[in-house]
Short mmCIF file of C-alpha atoms and ligand atoms in Angstrom, two decimals:
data_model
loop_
_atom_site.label_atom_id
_atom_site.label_comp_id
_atom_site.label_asym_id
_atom_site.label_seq_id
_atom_site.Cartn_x
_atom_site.Cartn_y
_atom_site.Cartn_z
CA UNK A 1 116.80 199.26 174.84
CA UNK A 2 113.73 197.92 173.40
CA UNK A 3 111.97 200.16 176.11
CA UNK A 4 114.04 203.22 174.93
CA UNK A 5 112.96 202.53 171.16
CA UNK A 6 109.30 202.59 172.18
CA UNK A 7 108.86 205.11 174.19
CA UNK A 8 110.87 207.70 171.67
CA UNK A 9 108.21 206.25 168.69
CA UNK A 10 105.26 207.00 171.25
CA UNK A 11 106.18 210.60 172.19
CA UNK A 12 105.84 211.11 168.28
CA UNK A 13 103.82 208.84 167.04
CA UNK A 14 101.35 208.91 170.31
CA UNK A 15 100.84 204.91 170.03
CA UNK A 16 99.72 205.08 173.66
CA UNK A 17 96.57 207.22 172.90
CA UNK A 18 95.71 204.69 169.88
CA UNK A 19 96.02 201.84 172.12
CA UNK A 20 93.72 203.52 174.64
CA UNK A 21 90.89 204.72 171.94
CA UNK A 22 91.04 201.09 169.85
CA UNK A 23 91.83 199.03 172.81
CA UNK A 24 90.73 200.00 176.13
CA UNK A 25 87.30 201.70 175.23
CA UNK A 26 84.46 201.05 178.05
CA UNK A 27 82.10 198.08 177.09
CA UNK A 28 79.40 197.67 178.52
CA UNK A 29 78.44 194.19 179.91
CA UNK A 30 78.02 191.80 177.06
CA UNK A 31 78.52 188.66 175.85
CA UNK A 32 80.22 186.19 173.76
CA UNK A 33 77.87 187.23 170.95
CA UNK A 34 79.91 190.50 170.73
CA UNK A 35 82.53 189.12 169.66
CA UNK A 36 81.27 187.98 166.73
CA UNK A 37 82.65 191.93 164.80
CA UNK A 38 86.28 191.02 165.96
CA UNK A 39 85.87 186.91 164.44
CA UNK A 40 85.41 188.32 161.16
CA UNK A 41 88.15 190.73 161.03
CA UNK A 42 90.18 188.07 162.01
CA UNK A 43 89.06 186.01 159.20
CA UNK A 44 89.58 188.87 156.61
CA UNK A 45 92.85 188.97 157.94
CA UNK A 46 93.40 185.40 157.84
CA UNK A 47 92.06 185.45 154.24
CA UNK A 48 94.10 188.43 153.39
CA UNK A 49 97.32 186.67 154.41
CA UNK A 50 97.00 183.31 153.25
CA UNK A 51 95.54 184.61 149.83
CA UNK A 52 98.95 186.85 149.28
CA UNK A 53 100.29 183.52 149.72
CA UNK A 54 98.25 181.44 147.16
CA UNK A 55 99.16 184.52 144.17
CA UNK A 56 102.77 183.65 144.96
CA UNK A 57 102.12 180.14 142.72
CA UNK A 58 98.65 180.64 141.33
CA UNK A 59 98.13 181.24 137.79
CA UNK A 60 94.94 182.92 136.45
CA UNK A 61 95.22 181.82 132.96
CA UNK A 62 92.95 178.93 131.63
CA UNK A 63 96.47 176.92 130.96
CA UNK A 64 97.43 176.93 134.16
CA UNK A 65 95.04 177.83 136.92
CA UNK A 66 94.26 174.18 137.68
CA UNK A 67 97.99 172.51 136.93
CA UNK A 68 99.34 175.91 139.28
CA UNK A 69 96.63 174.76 141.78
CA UNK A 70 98.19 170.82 141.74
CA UNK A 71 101.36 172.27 142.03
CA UNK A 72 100.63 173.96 145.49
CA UNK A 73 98.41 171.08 146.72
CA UNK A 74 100.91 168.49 145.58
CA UNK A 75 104.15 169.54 145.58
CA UNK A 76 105.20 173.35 147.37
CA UNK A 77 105.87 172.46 151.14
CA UNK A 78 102.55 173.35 153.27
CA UNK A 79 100.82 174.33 150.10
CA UNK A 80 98.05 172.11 150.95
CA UNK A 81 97.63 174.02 154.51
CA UNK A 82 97.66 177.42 152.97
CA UNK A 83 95.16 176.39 150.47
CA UNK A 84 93.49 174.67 152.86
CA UNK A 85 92.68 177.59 155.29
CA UNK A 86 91.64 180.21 152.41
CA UNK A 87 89.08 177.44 151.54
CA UNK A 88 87.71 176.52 154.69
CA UNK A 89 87.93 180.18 156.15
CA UNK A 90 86.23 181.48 152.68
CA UNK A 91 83.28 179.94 153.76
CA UNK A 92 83.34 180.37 158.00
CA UNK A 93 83.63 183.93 156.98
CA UNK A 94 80.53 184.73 155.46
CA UNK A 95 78.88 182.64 158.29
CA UNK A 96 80.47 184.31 160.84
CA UNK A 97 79.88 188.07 159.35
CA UNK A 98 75.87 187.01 158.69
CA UNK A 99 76.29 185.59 162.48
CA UNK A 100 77.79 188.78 163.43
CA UNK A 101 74.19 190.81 161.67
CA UNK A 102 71.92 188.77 163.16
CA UNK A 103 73.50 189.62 166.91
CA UNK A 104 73.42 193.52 165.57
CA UNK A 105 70.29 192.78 164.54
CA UNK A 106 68.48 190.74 167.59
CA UNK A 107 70.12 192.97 169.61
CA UNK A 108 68.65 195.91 168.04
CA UNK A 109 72.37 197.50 167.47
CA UNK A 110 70.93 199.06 164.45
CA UNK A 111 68.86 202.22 165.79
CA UNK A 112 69.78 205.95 166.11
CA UNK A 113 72.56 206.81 166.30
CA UNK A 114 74.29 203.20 164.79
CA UNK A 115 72.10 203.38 161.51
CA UNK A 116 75.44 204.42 159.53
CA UNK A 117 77.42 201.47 161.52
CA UNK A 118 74.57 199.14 160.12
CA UNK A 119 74.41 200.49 156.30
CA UNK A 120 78.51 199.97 156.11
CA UNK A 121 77.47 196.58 157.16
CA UNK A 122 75.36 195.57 155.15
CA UNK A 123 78.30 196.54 152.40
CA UNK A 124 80.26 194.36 153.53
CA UNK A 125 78.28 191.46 154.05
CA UNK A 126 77.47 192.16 150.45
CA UNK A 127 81.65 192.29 149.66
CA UNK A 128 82.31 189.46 151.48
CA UNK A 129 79.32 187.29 149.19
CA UNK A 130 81.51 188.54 146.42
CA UNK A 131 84.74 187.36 147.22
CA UNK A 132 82.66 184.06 147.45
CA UNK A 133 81.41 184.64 144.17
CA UNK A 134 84.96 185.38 142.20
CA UNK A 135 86.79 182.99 144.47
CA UNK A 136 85.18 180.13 143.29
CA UNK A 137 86.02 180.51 139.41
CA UNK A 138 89.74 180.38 140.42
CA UNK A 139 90.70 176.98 140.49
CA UNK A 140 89.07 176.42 137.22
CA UNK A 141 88.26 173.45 137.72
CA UNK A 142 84.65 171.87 136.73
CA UNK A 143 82.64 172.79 139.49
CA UNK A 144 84.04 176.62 139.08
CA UNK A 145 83.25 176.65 136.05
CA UNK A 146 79.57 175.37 135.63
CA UNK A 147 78.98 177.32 139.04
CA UNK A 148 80.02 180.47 137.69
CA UNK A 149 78.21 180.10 134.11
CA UNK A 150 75.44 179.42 136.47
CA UNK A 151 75.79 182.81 139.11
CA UNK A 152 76.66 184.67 135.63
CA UNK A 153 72.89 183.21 134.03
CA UNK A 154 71.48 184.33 137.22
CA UNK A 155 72.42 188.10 137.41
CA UNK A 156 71.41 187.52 133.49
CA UNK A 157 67.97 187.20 134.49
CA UNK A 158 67.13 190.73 135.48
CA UNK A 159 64.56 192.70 133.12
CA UNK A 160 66.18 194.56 130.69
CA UNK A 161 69.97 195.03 132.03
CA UNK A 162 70.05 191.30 132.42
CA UNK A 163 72.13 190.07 129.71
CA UNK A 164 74.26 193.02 129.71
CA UNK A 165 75.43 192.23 133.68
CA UNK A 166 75.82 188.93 132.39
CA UNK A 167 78.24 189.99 129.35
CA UNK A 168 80.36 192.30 131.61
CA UNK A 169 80.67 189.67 134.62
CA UNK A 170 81.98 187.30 131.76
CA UNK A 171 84.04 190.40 129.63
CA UNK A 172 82.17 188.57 126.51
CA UNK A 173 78.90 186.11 125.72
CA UNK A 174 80.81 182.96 127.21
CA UNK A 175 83.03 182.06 130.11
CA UNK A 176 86.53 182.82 128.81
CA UNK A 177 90.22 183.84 129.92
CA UNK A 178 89.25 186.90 129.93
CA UNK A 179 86.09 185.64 132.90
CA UNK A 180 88.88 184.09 134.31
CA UNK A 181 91.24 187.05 134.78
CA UNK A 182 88.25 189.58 135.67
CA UNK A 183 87.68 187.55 138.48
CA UNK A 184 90.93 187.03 139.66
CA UNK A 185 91.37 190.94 139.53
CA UNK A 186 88.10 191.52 141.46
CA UNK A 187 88.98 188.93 143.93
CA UNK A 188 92.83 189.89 145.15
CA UNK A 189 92.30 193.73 144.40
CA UNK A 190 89.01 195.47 143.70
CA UNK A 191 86.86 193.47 146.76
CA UNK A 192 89.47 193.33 148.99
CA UNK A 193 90.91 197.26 149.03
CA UNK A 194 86.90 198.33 149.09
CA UNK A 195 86.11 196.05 152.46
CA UNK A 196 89.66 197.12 153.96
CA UNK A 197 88.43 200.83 153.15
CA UNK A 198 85.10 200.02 154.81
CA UNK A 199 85.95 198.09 157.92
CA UNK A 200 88.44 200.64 158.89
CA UNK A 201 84.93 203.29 158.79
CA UNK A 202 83.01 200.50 160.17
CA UNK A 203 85.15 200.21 163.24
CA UNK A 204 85.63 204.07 163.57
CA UNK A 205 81.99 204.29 163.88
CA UNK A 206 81.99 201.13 166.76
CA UNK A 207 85.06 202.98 168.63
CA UNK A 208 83.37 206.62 168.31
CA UNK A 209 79.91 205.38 169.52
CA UNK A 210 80.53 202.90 171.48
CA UNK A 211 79.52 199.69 172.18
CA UNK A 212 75.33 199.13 172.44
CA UNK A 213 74.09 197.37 175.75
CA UNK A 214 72.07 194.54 176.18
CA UNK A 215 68.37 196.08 175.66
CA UNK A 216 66.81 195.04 178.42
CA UNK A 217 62.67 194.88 179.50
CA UNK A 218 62.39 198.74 179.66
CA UNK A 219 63.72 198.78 175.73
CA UNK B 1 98.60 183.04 202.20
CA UNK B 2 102.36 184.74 202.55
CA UNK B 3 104.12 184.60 199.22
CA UNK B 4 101.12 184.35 197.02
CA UNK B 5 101.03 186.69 193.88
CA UNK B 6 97.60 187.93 192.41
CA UNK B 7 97.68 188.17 189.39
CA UNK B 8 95.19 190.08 188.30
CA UNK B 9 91.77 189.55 185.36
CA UNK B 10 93.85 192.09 183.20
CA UNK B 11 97.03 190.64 183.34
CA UNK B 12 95.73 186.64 183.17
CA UNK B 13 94.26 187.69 179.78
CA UNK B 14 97.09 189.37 178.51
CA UNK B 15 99.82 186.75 178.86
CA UNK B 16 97.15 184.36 177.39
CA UNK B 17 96.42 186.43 174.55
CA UNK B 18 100.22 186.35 173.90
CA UNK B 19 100.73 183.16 174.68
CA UNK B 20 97.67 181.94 172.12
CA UNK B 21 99.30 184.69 169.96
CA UNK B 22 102.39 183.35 169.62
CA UNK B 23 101.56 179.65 168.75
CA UNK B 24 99.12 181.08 166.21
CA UNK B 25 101.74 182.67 164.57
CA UNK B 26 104.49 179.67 164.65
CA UNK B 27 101.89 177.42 163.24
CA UNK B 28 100.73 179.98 160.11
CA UNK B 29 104.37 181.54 160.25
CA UNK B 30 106.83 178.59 160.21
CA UNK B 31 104.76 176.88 157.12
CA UNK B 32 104.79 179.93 155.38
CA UNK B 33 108.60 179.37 155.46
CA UNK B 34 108.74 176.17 153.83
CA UNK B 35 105.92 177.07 151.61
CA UNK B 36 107.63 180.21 150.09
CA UNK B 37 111.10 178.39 150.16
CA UNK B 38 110.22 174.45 148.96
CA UNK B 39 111.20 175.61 144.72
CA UNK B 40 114.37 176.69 145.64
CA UNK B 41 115.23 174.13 147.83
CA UNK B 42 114.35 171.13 145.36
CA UNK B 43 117.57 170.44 143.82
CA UNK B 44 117.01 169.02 140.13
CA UNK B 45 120.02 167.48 138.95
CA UNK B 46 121.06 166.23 135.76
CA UNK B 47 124.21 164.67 134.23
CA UNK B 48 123.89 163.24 130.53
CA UNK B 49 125.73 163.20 127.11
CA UNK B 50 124.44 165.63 124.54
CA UNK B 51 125.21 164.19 120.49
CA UNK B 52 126.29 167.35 118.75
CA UNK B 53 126.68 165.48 115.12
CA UNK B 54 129.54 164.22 113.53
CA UNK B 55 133.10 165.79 114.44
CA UNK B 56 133.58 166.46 110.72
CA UNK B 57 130.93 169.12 111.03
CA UNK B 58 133.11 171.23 112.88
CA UNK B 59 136.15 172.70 110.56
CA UNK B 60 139.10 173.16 112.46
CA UNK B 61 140.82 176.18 113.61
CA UNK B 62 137.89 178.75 113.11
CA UNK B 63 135.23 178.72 116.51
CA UNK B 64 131.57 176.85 115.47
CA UNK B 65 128.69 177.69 117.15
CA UNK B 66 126.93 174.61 118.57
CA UNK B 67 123.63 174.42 120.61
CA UNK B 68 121.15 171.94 121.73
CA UNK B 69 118.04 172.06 124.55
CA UNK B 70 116.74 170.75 127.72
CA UNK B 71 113.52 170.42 129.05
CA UNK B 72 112.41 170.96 132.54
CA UNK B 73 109.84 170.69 134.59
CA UNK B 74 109.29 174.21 136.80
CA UNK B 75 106.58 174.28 138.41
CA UNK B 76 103.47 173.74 136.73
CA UNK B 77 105.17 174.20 133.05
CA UNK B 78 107.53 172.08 131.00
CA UNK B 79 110.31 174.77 129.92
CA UNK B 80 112.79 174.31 127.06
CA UNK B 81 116.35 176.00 127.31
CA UNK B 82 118.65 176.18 125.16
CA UNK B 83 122.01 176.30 125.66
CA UNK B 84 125.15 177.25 123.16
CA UNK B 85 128.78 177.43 122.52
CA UNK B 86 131.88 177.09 120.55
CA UNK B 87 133.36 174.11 119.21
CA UNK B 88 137.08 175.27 118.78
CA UNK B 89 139.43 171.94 117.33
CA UNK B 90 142.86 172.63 117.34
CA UNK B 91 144.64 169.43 115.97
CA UNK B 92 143.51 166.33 117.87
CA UNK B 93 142.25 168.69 120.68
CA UNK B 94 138.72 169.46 120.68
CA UNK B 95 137.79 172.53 122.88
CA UNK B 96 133.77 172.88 123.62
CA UNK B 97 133.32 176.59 124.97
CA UNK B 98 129.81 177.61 126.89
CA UNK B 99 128.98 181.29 125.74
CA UNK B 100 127.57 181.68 128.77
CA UNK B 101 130.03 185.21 129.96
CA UNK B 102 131.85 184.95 132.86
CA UNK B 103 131.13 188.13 134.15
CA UNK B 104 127.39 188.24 134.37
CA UNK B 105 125.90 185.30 132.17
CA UNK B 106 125.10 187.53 129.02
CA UNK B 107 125.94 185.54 125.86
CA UNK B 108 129.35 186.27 124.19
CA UNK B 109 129.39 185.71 119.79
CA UNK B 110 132.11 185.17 117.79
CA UNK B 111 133.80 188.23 115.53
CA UNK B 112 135.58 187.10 113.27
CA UNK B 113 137.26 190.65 112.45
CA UNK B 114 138.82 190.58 115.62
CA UNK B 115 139.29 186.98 115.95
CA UNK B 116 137.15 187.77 119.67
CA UNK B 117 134.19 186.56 121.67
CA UNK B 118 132.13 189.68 122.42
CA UNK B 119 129.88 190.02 124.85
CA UNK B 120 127.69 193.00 124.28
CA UNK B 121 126.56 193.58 127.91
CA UNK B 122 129.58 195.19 129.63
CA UNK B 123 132.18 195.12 126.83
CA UNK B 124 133.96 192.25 127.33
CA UNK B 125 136.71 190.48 125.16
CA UNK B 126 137.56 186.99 125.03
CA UNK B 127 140.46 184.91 122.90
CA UNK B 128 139.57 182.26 120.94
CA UNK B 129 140.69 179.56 123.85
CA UNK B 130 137.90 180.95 126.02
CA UNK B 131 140.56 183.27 128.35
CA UNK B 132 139.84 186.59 129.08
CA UNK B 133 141.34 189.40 126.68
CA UNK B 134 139.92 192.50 128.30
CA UNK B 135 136.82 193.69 130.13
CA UNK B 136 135.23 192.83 133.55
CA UNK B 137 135.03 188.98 133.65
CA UNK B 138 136.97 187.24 136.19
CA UNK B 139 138.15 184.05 134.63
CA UNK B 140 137.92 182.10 131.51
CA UNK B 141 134.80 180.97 129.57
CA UNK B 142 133.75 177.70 130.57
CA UNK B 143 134.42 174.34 128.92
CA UNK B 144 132.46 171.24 128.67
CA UNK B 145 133.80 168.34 129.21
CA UNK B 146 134.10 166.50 125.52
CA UNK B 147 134.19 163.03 124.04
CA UNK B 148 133.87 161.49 120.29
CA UNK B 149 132.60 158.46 119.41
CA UNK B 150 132.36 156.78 116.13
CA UNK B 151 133.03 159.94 114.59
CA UNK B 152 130.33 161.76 116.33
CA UNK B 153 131.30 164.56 119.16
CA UNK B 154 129.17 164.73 122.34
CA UNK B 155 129.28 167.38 125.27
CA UNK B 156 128.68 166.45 128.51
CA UNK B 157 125.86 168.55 130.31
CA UNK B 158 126.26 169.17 134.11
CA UNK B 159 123.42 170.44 136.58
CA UNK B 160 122.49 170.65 139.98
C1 HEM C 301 83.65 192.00 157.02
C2 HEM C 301 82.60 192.07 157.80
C3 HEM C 301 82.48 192.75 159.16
C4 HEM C 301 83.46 193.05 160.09
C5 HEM C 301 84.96 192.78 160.01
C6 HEM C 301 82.78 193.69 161.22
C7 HEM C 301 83.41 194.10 162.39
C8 HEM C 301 82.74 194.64 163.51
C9 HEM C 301 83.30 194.78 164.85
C10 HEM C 301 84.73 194.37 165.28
C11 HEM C 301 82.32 195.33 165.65
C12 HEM C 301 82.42 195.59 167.19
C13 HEM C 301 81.28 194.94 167.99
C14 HEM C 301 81.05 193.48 167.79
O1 HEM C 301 82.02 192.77 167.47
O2 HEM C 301 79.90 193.00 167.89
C15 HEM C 301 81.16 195.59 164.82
C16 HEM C 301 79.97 196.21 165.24
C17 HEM C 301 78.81 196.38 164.45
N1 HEM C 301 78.59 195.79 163.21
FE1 HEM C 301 79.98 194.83 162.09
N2 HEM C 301 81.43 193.81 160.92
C18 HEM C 301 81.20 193.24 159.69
C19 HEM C 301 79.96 193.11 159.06
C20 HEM C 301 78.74 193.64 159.54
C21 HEM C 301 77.43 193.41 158.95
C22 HEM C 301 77.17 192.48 157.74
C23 HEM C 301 76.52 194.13 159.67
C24 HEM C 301 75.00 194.28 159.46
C25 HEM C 301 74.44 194.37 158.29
C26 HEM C 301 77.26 194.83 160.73
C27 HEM C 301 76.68 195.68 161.65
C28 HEM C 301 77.31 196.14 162.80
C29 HEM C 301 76.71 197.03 163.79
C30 HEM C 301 75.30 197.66 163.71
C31 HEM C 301 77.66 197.18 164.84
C32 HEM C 301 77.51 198.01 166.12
C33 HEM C 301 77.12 197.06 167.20
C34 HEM C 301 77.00 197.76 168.56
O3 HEM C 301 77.40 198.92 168.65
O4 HEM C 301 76.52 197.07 169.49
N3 HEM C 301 78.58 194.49 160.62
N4 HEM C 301 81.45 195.15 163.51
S1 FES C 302 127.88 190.00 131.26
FE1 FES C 302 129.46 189.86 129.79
S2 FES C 302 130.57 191.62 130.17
FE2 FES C 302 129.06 191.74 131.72
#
């Protein structure tokens, strides 16, 4: 039955063939560095899910970001998991992408004709610092709060275009509700739907070239 | 070695993959459960006498609209409802009416014109004892259960 189902979605939806491209492609021989690319689109995943999660009881308004945020840690069944694993991935996921750069990099993944492969990313390495950077306001809390008046001072800093960055990071002079919401916008929507939009070309770039080999001495 | 089944690189990694798959996805999946469930399974009960002023407040005979509020915690947030009715006294009998509608919990008002509660969601008609008098509800308004003491009338408020 089950059998029957597949096979009529495969003759028109040819899920075979897009198994085969994404799937079975012809590596060369590598090593557990490689799979450094797949680790952190797990992660984004991971985040992906268990952030959908966290906006089911999260609040971004300065009345209730931090009492929402006690709520889940204190009372909602598991809350304290789900929390728990956006936190902790948050920050394995920018070491594991700037991992993952260094291989590409040592490994000289970079040159002709992965130069493109390498420029996408570099945007997201540069996404995924920003979903650091907005995540942290969100609880609201003290730490979020001095942290961000502090990131906000620092893009601030630039000649000339300085305090204007600084004024639309915050949406006004100080940290605000409206700081607050801006951020929580970036992080669940803006950030997320741009690195989606990239890793998909980022990976159709790995599938259509191929995976580099080890250089070795004649490199 | 007769009977011996090779199993082969390909298929080793696959059913560990799915194996490893699987208990990933119990142990993310089944707290998600609880997680998205645990406010609607808290059950928060209460049971208390509400003072609605003295009995002589409420003439007799013509329906008096009474109402009074209860906090709750949901959540993260205190929230106040209110909650309303119809104090109808015929002789010693003292009738408290919700105006909560029967049909789908809009809130019915008193006409006095048509001696009716109307509810102005789906058109519906009740007399002044709470039963039905035309429209889509399926049974009478509901009563709370009353008591007076020392001259002063109290509703009882059920929850949970
Ligand atoms: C959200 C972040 C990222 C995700 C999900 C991701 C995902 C992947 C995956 C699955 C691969 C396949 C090969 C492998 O795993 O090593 C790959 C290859 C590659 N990635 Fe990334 N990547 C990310 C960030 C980056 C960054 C920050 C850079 C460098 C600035 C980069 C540069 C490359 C290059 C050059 C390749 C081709 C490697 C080769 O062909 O040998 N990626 N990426
Ligand atoms: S809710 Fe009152 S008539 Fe439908």
């Amino acid at each position: 039955m089950f059998q029957k189902i597949l096979a009529w979605l495969d003759e028109r939806m040819g899920l075979t063939t897009i198994y085969h491209t994404v799937l079975d492609r012809k590596v060369p021989k590598v090593n557990w560095f490689f799979t450094l690319g797949s680790a952190s689109l797990f992660l984004f995943l991971i985040q992906g899910i268990t952030g959908i999660m966290l906006t089911v009881y999260y609040v971004p308004s300065p009345d209730h970001a931090y009492d929402s945020i006690q709520y889940i840690m204190n009372e909602v069944s598991f809350g304290w998991l789900i929390r728990g694993i956006h936190h902790w991935s948050a920050s394995l996921m920018v070491l594991v992408v700037f991992l993952h750069m260094l291989r590409t990099f040592f490994y000289a993944a970079y040159k002709y004709p992965r130069e493109f492969t390498w420029v996408t990313g570099v945007l997201l390495l540069l996404l995924t610092l920003g979903m650091g950077f907005t995540g942290y306001l969100l609880p609201w809390n003290q730490k979020a709060y001095w942290a961000t008046t502090v990131g906000t001072s620092i893009a601030g800093a630039v000649p000339l275009i300085g305090p204007f960055i600084n004024q639309v990071l915050r949406g006004g002079t100080e940290l605000s509700a409206v700081t607050l919401a801006r951020f929580f916008s970036v992080h669940i929507w803006w950030l997320p739907a741009a690195i989606a939009a990239i890793i998909g070309t980022h990976l159709y770039m790995v599938i259509r070239l191929g995976i580099s080999a080890v250089p070795d001495k004649e490199d | 070695m007769p009977g011996y089944q090779h199993m082969s690189r390909r298929d080793f990694v696959q059913v560990v993959t799915a194996f490893l798959g699987t208990i990933m996805g119990a142990v993310i999946g089944l707290p998600a459960i609880g997680y998205l469930l645990s406010p609607a399974l808290k059950g928060q009960k209460s049971d208390a006498w509400i003072p609605l002023g003295p009995l002589d407040n409420y003439p007799p005979d013509v329906p008096t609209p009474f109402s009074f509020t209860r906090s709750q915690v949901n959540g993260w947030e205190k929230t106040v409802n209110s909650y309303g009715g119809f104090i109808v006294r015929n002789g010693d009998e003292v009738l408290a009416l919700s105006n909560i509608c029967t049909h789908l919990s809009c809130r019915v008002v008193w006409k006095t014109e048509q001696a009716l509660y109307i509810c102005p969601c789906h058109d519906a008609a009740f007399f002044k004892d709470g039963t039905v008098a035309s429209g889509p509800p399926p049974h009478p308004l509901e009563a709370y259960e009353t008591k007076v003491e020392e001259g002063v009338l109290y509703v009882r408020f059920v929850e949970g």
